[in-house]
Amino acid sequence: MKKRILSVLMAATLAAAVFAGCGSNGSGSAGSAASGSAASGSAASGSAGSAGSAADSEYAMISGTTTPDAHPYNLGLVKMGELIKEKTNGAVTLDVFGNSQLGGERDLIEGLQLGSVQVTCVSTAPLSGFTDMFLVFDLPFIFETTEQARAVMDSEIGQEILHSVDEQGLVGLAWFENGFRNVTNNVKPIAVPEDLKGIKIRTMENQIHMEAFKVMGADPTPMAMGDVFTALQQGTIDAEENPVPIVETNKFYEVQKYISMTGHLFSPAPVFIAKDYFDAMPAEYQSAITEAAAEATPYQREQIDEQNVSGLQSLQDNGMEVNEPEKAPFQDATKTVYDQYVKDEAGCVSPDLYSKVEEIIAQHPAQ
Ligand code: EAX
């Protein structure tokens, strides 16, 4: 924990150097962005020029992600930043720092709580360290289609989940998406759960993800995204699991031979703003930010849909072997995870929340 806070504070210090005099970031503390390129809502794409536009704004917001600039998390945040700038006549801007420049997803979440980062977009999995409300999304194969996932995210219960950590300093702005997760590895195509036996697989820092791979015989290691490429390159792990856009924009095809389209989980990607920072803003700027987040969401989801197709082609063009395993054996193999993690206990999915989500899914049957 101490190490993590230190890394966030170090990012804040570095950012002070990069953004000194670039207008307040409103939080009363130094902005926070390690040196390096920033994609910005005030500039078309990642470039140092974005600092200039931030210099003219009253609120120069800093956002961090673990994803590359070409990934839909960043594209969606840049779009949101453009809309915010337009709606506030440049009074509020958003710089986007990708590639874990400001730390891993847990660091970014803590960065919002500490006030060193103002906005982030993360997978729900790392939130398990802060709340149980998002764990329902970590149950293997709970969704069969993107339509089902979107119906849940955009429902009343989805909004309740998104806002469940407002009082912990993370004000939910929107449900962006990461997408259906698949297994990549260097050992062999994964056709049945038994093929995972003994495979050293990186997972996100989430107890349910780890259990799902353990019950299938794999050897799960939780790891921040920024360390995954090197770990695969050095062979300390054989595998990881992520949606196609993450695999492609991180160039995992350079260090992974196989991708097996298990679709074992759908990762939503909540966008959060730091509560103290947001609460201190004039109401007109708060509305502009909330509206911009909502308007950027369909665009972000379209980018995921597109990159799921174009990205898969790119993985094949770059030498990865794709296989499409039958899902039923994997669903059967991970059923015990539900017995273990759907119960009225800390660190578990509440049965009431689970049944509400299942009700919505049942209204959107897979074809
Ligand atoms: O949230 O850590 C992960 O595998 C996530 O999918 C990624 O950082 C985007």
Coordinates of C-alpha atoms and ligand atoms in Angstrom, one line a residue:
M1 CA 0.0 0.0 0.0
K2 CA 2.8 2.5 1.0
K3 CA 4.7 1.7 -2.2
R4 CA 1.5 2.4 -4.2
I5 CA 0.9 5.8 -2.6
L6 CA 4.5 6.7 -3.2
S7 CA 4.2 5.9 -6.9
V8 CA 1.1 8.1 -7.1
L9 CA 2.8 11.0 -5.3
M10 CA 5.9 10.6 -7.5
A11 CA 3.6 10.9 -10.6
A12 CA 2.1 14.1 -9.0
T13 CA 5.6 15.5 -8.5
L14 CA 6.6 14.7 -12.1
A15 CA 3.4 16.3 -13.3
A16 CA 4.1 19.5 -11.5
A17 CA 7.2 19.8 -13.7
V18 CA 5.3 19.1 -16.8
F19 CA 2.3 21.3 -16.1
A20 CA 3.8 24.1 -13.9
G21 CA 1.8 27.3 -14.6
C22 CA -0.7 25.4 -16.8
G23 CA -3.7 26.8 -14.9
S24 CA -5.1 25.2 -11.8
N25 CA -6.1 21.6 -12.0
G26 CA -8.6 22.7 -9.4
S27 CA -7.6 20.2 -6.9
G28 CA -5.3 22.5 -4.9
S29 CA -2.5 20.0 -5.4
A30 CA 0.0 19.7 -8.2
G31 CA -1.4 18.2 -11.3
S32 CA -0.1 14.8 -12.0
A33 CA 1.3 13.5 -15.2
A34 CA 4.6 11.9 -15.7
S35 CA 6.6 13.4 -18.5
G36 CA 5.7 11.8 -21.8
S37 CA 3.1 12.3 -24.5
A38 CA -0.5 13.2 -23.5
A39 CA -3.5 12.7 -25.8
S40 CA -5.9 15.5 -25.1
G41 CA -9.5 16.4 -25.5
S42 CA -8.2 19.8 -26.5
A43 CA -6.0 18.4 -29.3
A44 CA -6.8 15.8 -31.9
S45 CA -4.3 13.2 -30.6
G46 CA -1.5 12.7 -28.1
S47 CA 1.0 15.6 -28.4
A48 CA 2.9 17.9 -26.1
G49 CA 0.9 20.7 -27.7
S50 CA -2.0 19.8 -25.4
A51 CA -0.2 21.4 -22.5
G52 CA -0.5 24.8 -24.3
S53 CA -4.3 24.5 -24.4
A54 CA -4.3 23.3 -20.8
A55 CA -2.3 26.5 -19.9
D56 CA -5.3 28.7 -20.9
S57 CA -7.9 26.7 -19.0
E58 CA -9.3 27.4 -15.5
Y59 CA -9.5 23.6 -14.8
A60 CA -6.7 21.6 -16.5
M61 CA -7.8 18.0 -15.7
I62 CA -5.4 15.1 -15.9
S63 CA -6.6 11.6 -16.7
G64 CA -4.6 8.4 -16.7
T65 CA -5.2 4.9 -18.2
T66 CA -3.1 1.8 -18.6
T67 CA -4.1 1.6 -22.3
P68 CA -2.2 2.9 -25.4
D69 CA -3.4 6.1 -27.1
A70 CA -4.9 4.0 -29.9
H71 CA -7.1 2.1 -27.5
P72 CA -10.8 3.0 -27.2
Y73 CA -10.4 4.0 -23.5
N74 CA -8.1 6.8 -24.6
L75 CA -10.1 7.6 -27.8
G76 CA -13.2 7.9 -25.7
L77 CA -11.6 10.1 -23.1
V78 CA -10.1 12.4 -25.8
K79 CA -13.6 12.7 -27.4
M80 CA -15.0 13.5 -23.9
G81 CA -12.3 16.1 -23.5
E82 CA -13.2 17.7 -26.8
L83 CA -16.8 17.9 -25.8
I84 CA -16.0 19.3 -22.4
K85 CA -13.8 22.0 -23.9
E86 CA -16.5 22.9 -26.4
K87 CA -19.2 23.1 -23.7
T88 CA -17.1 25.2 -21.3
N89 CA -15.5 27.4 -24.0
G90 CA -12.1 26.1 -23.1
A91 CA -12.5 26.8 -19.3
V92 CA -12.1 23.1 -18.6
T93 CA -9.7 20.7 -20.5
L94 CA -8.8 17.1 -20.2
D95 CA -5.3 15.7 -20.9
V96 CA -5.1 11.9 -21.3
F97 CA -2.0 10.0 -20.2
G98 CA -2.0 6.4 -21.4
N99 CA 0.3 3.4 -21.1
S100 CA 0.4 3.3 -17.3
Q101 CA 2.4 6.6 -17.3
L102 CA 0.5 7.5 -14.1
G103 CA 0.6 4.0 -12.7
G104 CA -1.6 0.8 -12.8
E105 CA -5.3 0.8 -12.4
R106 CA -5.2 0.5 -8.6
D107 CA -2.7 3.5 -8.5
L108 CA -5.1 5.5 -10.7
I109 CA -8.1 4.8 -8.5
E110 CA -6.0 5.8 -5.5
G111 CA -4.8 8.8 -7.5
L112 CA -8.4 10.1 -7.7
Q113 CA -8.8 9.6 -4.0
L114 CA -5.6 11.4 -3.2
G115 CA -6.4 14.2 -5.7
S116 CA -3.2 13.7 -7.9
V117 CA -5.3 12.5 -10.9
Q118 CA -8.7 13.9 -11.8
V119 CA -10.2 11.4 -14.2
T120 CA -9.6 7.7 -15.1
C121 CA -11.2 4.8 -17.0
V122 CA -10.4 1.4 -15.6
S123 CA -11.7 -2.2 -15.8
T124 CA -14.0 -3.0 -12.9
A125 CA -11.8 -5.9 -11.7
P126 CA -9.3 -3.8 -9.7
L127 CA -12.2 -2.1 -7.9
S128 CA -12.5 -5.3 -5.9
G129 CA -10.0 -3.7 -3.6
F130 CA -12.4 -0.9 -2.8
T131 CA -15.9 -2.3 -3.0
D132 CA -17.9 -5.5 -3.7
M133 CA -20.5 -3.8 -5.9
F134 CA -18.6 -4.3 -9.2
L135 CA -17.8 -8.0 -8.6
V136 CA -20.9 -9.2 -10.4
F137 CA -19.1 -8.3 -13.6
D138 CA -16.3 -10.6 -12.7
L139 CA -18.5 -13.8 -12.6
P140 CA -17.3 -16.0 -15.5
F141 CA -19.6 -16.2 -18.5
I142 CA -22.4 -14.1 -16.7
F143 CA -22.9 -12.4 -20.1
E144 CA -23.2 -14.2 -23.4
T145 CA -23.6 -11.1 -25.6
T146 CA -22.5 -7.4 -25.6
E147 CA -26.2 -6.5 -25.8
Q148 CA -26.8 -8.2 -22.4
A149 CA -23.8 -6.4 -20.9
R150 CA -25.0 -3.0 -22.3
A151 CA -28.5 -3.6 -21.0
V152 CA -27.1 -4.1 -17.5
M153 CA -24.7 -1.2 -17.6
D154 CA -27.4 1.1 -18.9
S155 CA -30.1 -0.1 -16.5
E156 CA -31.1 1.5 -13.1
I157 CA -29.1 -1.2 -11.3
G158 CA -26.1 -0.4 -13.6
Q159 CA -26.3 3.3 -12.6
E160 CA -26.5 2.2 -9.0
I161 CA -23.3 0.2 -9.3
L162 CA -21.6 3.0 -11.2
H163 CA -22.4 5.5 -8.4
S164 CA -21.7 3.0 -5.6
V165 CA -18.2 4.5 -4.9
D166 CA -19.1 8.2 -5.2
E167 CA -18.6 8.6 -1.4
Q168 CA -15.3 6.8 -1.7
G169 CA -14.0 9.7 -3.9
L170 CA -14.8 8.1 -7.2
V171 CA -17.8 9.8 -8.9
G172 CA -19.1 7.6 -11.7
L173 CA -19.5 9.5 -15.0
A174 CA -20.1 6.8 -17.7
W175 CA -19.9 3.1 -18.6
F176 CA -17.2 2.9 -21.3
E177 CA -16.3 -0.6 -22.3
N178 CA -13.3 -2.9 -22.5
G179 CA -15.1 -5.9 -24.0
F180 CA -15.1 -9.7 -23.9
R181 CA -11.9 -11.2 -22.6
N182 CA -10.0 -14.0 -24.4
V183 CA -6.9 -16.1 -23.5
T184 CA -3.6 -15.5 -25.2
N185 CA -0.6 -17.7 -24.6
N186 CA 2.6 -19.2 -25.9
V187 CA 2.1 -22.9 -25.1
K188 CA -0.8 -24.2 -27.3
P189 CA -4.3 -23.3 -28.6
I190 CA -6.7 -23.5 -25.7
A191 CA -9.6 -25.8 -26.9
V192 CA -10.9 -27.2 -23.6
P193 CA -10.4 -26.2 -20.0
E194 CA -7.9 -29.0 -19.5
D195 CA -5.5 -27.2 -21.9
L196 CA -5.1 -24.5 -19.2
K197 CA -3.5 -27.0 -16.8
G198 CA -0.2 -25.6 -15.5
I199 CA -0.3 -22.5 -17.7
K200 CA 1.1 -19.5 -15.8
I201 CA -1.5 -16.9 -16.6
R202 CA -1.5 -13.2 -15.6
T203 CA -4.8 -12.0 -14.3
M204 CA -6.0 -8.6 -13.0
E205 CA -5.9 -8.1 -9.3
N206 CA -9.2 -9.7 -8.6
Q207 CA -10.1 -12.7 -6.4
I208 CA -12.9 -14.1 -8.7
H209 CA -10.7 -13.9 -11.9
M210 CA -8.0 -15.8 -10.1
E211 CA -10.3 -18.5 -8.8
A212 CA -11.9 -19.1 -12.2
F213 CA -8.5 -19.9 -13.7
K214 CA -7.4 -21.9 -10.7
V215 CA -10.4 -24.2 -10.9
M216 CA -9.5 -24.8 -14.5
G217 CA -6.0 -25.9 -13.5
A218 CA -4.1 -22.8 -14.5
D219 CA -1.6 -21.0 -12.3
P220 CA -2.9 -17.4 -12.0
T221 CA -0.6 -14.4 -11.1
P222 CA -2.2 -11.0 -10.5
M223 CA -0.1 -8.3 -12.1
A224 CA -0.5 -4.6 -13.1
M225 CA -1.0 -4.1 -16.8
G226 CA 2.3 -2.1 -17.2
D227 CA 4.3 -5.2 -16.3
V228 CA 2.6 -7.7 -18.6
F229 CA 4.5 -7.2 -21.9
T230 CA 7.9 -7.7 -20.3
A231 CA 6.7 -10.6 -18.2
L232 CA 5.5 -12.4 -21.4
Q233 CA 8.7 -11.4 -23.2
Q234 CA 10.9 -12.9 -20.5
G235 CA 8.7 -16.0 -20.1
T236 CA 7.9 -15.4 -16.4
I237 CA 4.3 -15.9 -17.5
D238 CA 3.0 -18.0 -20.4
A239 CA -0.3 -16.2 -20.9
E240 CA -2.7 -13.4 -20.2
E241 CA -6.3 -12.7 -20.9
N242 CA -7.8 -9.5 -22.4
P243 CA -10.2 -8.3 -25.1
V244 CA -8.8 -8.1 -28.7
P245 CA -8.4 -4.2 -28.6
I246 CA -6.1 -4.5 -25.6
V247 CA -4.1 -7.4 -27.1
E248 CA -3.7 -5.5 -30.4
T249 CA -3.0 -2.0 -29.1
N250 CA -0.4 -3.4 -26.7
K251 CA 1.2 -5.4 -29.5
F252 CA 1.0 -8.6 -27.5
Y253 CA 1.2 -10.4 -30.9
E254 CA 5.0 -9.7 -30.6
V255 CA 5.1 -11.9 -27.5
Q256 CA 2.1 -14.3 -27.8
K257 CA 1.5 -17.0 -30.3
Y258 CA -2.1 -18.1 -29.7
I259 CA -5.4 -16.3 -29.0
S260 CA -8.3 -18.5 -28.0
M261 CA -11.7 -16.8 -28.2
T262 CA -13.0 -18.0 -24.8
G263 CA -15.0 -14.8 -24.1
H264 CA -14.9 -15.9 -20.5
L265 CA -15.7 -12.4 -19.1
F266 CA -17.1 -9.1 -20.3
S267 CA -15.1 -6.1 -18.9
P268 CA -17.1 -2.9 -18.5
A269 CA -14.9 0.2 -18.0
P270 CA -16.3 2.9 -15.7
V271 CA -15.1 6.5 -16.1
F272 CA -14.6 8.2 -12.8
I273 CA -13.8 11.8 -11.7
A274 CA -12.3 12.7 -8.3
K275 CA -15.2 13.7 -6.0
D276 CA -13.5 16.6 -4.1
Y277 CA -12.3 18.1 -7.4
F278 CA -15.7 17.7 -9.1
D279 CA -17.7 19.0 -6.1
A280 CA -15.6 22.1 -6.0
M281 CA -16.4 23.0 -9.6
P282 CA -19.2 25.4 -10.6
A283 CA -22.4 23.6 -11.4
E284 CA -22.3 24.6 -15.1
Y285 CA -18.9 22.8 -15.4
Q286 CA -20.2 19.8 -13.6
S287 CA -23.1 19.5 -16.0
A288 CA -20.8 20.0 -19.0
I289 CA -18.6 17.1 -17.8
T290 CA -21.6 14.8 -17.1
E291 CA -23.1 15.6 -20.5
A292 CA -19.8 15.1 -22.3
A293 CA -19.2 11.7 -20.7
A294 CA -22.7 10.6 -21.8
E295 CA -22.2 11.8 -25.3
A296 CA -18.8 10.2 -25.7
T297 CA -20.1 6.8 -24.6
P298 CA -21.7 5.6 -27.8
Y299 CA -18.6 6.7 -29.7
Q300 CA -16.3 4.8 -27.3
R301 CA -18.5 1.6 -27.6
E302 CA -18.4 1.9 -31.4
Q303 CA -14.6 2.0 -31.3
I304 CA -14.6 -1.2 -29.2
D305 CA -17.0 -2.9 -31.7
E306 CA -14.7 -1.8 -34.6
Q307 CA -11.5 -2.8 -33.0
N308 CA -12.8 -6.2 -32.1
V309 CA -13.0 -6.9 -35.8
S310 CA -10.1 -4.9 -37.2
G311 CA -7.9 -5.9 -34.2
L312 CA -8.5 -9.6 -34.7
Q313 CA -7.4 -9.3 -38.4
S314 CA -4.3 -7.4 -37.3
L315 CA -3.4 -10.2 -34.7
Q316 CA -3.7 -12.8 -37.5
D317 CA -1.7 -10.6 -39.9
N318 CA 1.0 -10.3 -37.2
G319 CA 1.3 -14.1 -36.9
M320 CA -1.1 -15.0 -34.1
E321 CA -3.0 -18.3 -34.4
V322 CA -6.8 -17.8 -33.6
N323 CA -9.1 -20.6 -32.3
E324 CA -12.7 -20.6 -31.3
P325 CA -13.3 -23.1 -28.5
E326 CA -16.7 -24.4 -27.5
K327 CA -17.8 -22.3 -24.5
A328 CA -19.9 -24.9 -22.7
P329 CA -17.0 -26.9 -21.2
F330 CA -15.5 -23.7 -19.8
Q331 CA -18.9 -22.6 -18.4
D332 CA -19.3 -26.0 -16.7
A333 CA -15.7 -25.9 -15.4
T334 CA -16.2 -22.5 -13.7
K335 CA -19.7 -23.0 -12.2
T336 CA -18.2 -23.6 -8.7
V337 CA -17.0 -20.0 -8.7
Y338 CA -20.7 -19.0 -8.4
D339 CA -21.2 -21.2 -5.3
Q340 CA -18.1 -19.7 -3.8
Y341 CA -18.6 -16.0 -4.6
V342 CA -22.4 -15.4 -4.8
K343 CA -23.3 -15.1 -1.1
D344 CA -24.0 -12.4 1.5
E345 CA -20.4 -12.1 2.6
A346 CA -17.6 -9.5 2.2
G347 CA -15.6 -10.0 -1.0
C348 CA -18.6 -11.7 -2.7
V349 CA -21.5 -10.8 -5.0
S350 CA -24.7 -10.1 -3.1
P351 CA -27.4 -12.7 -4.1
D352 CA -29.9 -9.8 -4.4
L353 CA -27.7 -7.9 -6.8
Y354 CA -27.0 -11.1 -8.8
S355 CA -30.6 -11.9 -9.3
K356 CA -31.4 -8.3 -10.4
V357 CA -28.6 -8.6 -13.0
E358 CA -29.8 -12.0 -14.1
E359 CA -33.4 -10.6 -14.6
I360 CA -32.1 -8.0 -17.0
I361 CA -30.0 -10.6 -18.9
A362 CA -33.0 -12.9 -19.2
Q363 CA -34.8 -10.0 -21.1
H364 CA -32.1 -10.1 -23.7
P365 CA -31.7 -13.8 -24.7
A366 CA -28.7 -14.6 -26.9
Q367 CA -29.9 -15.6 -30.4
Ligands
EAX1 O1 -8.5 -1.9 -18.2 O2 -5.5 -4.9 -16.7 C1 -6.2 -5.3 -17.7 O3 -6.0 -6.4 -18.2 C2 -7.2 -4.4 -18.2 O4 -8.0 -5.1 -19.2 C3 -6.6 -3.2 -18.9 O5 -5.7 -2.6 -18.1 C4 -7.7 -2.2 -19.3

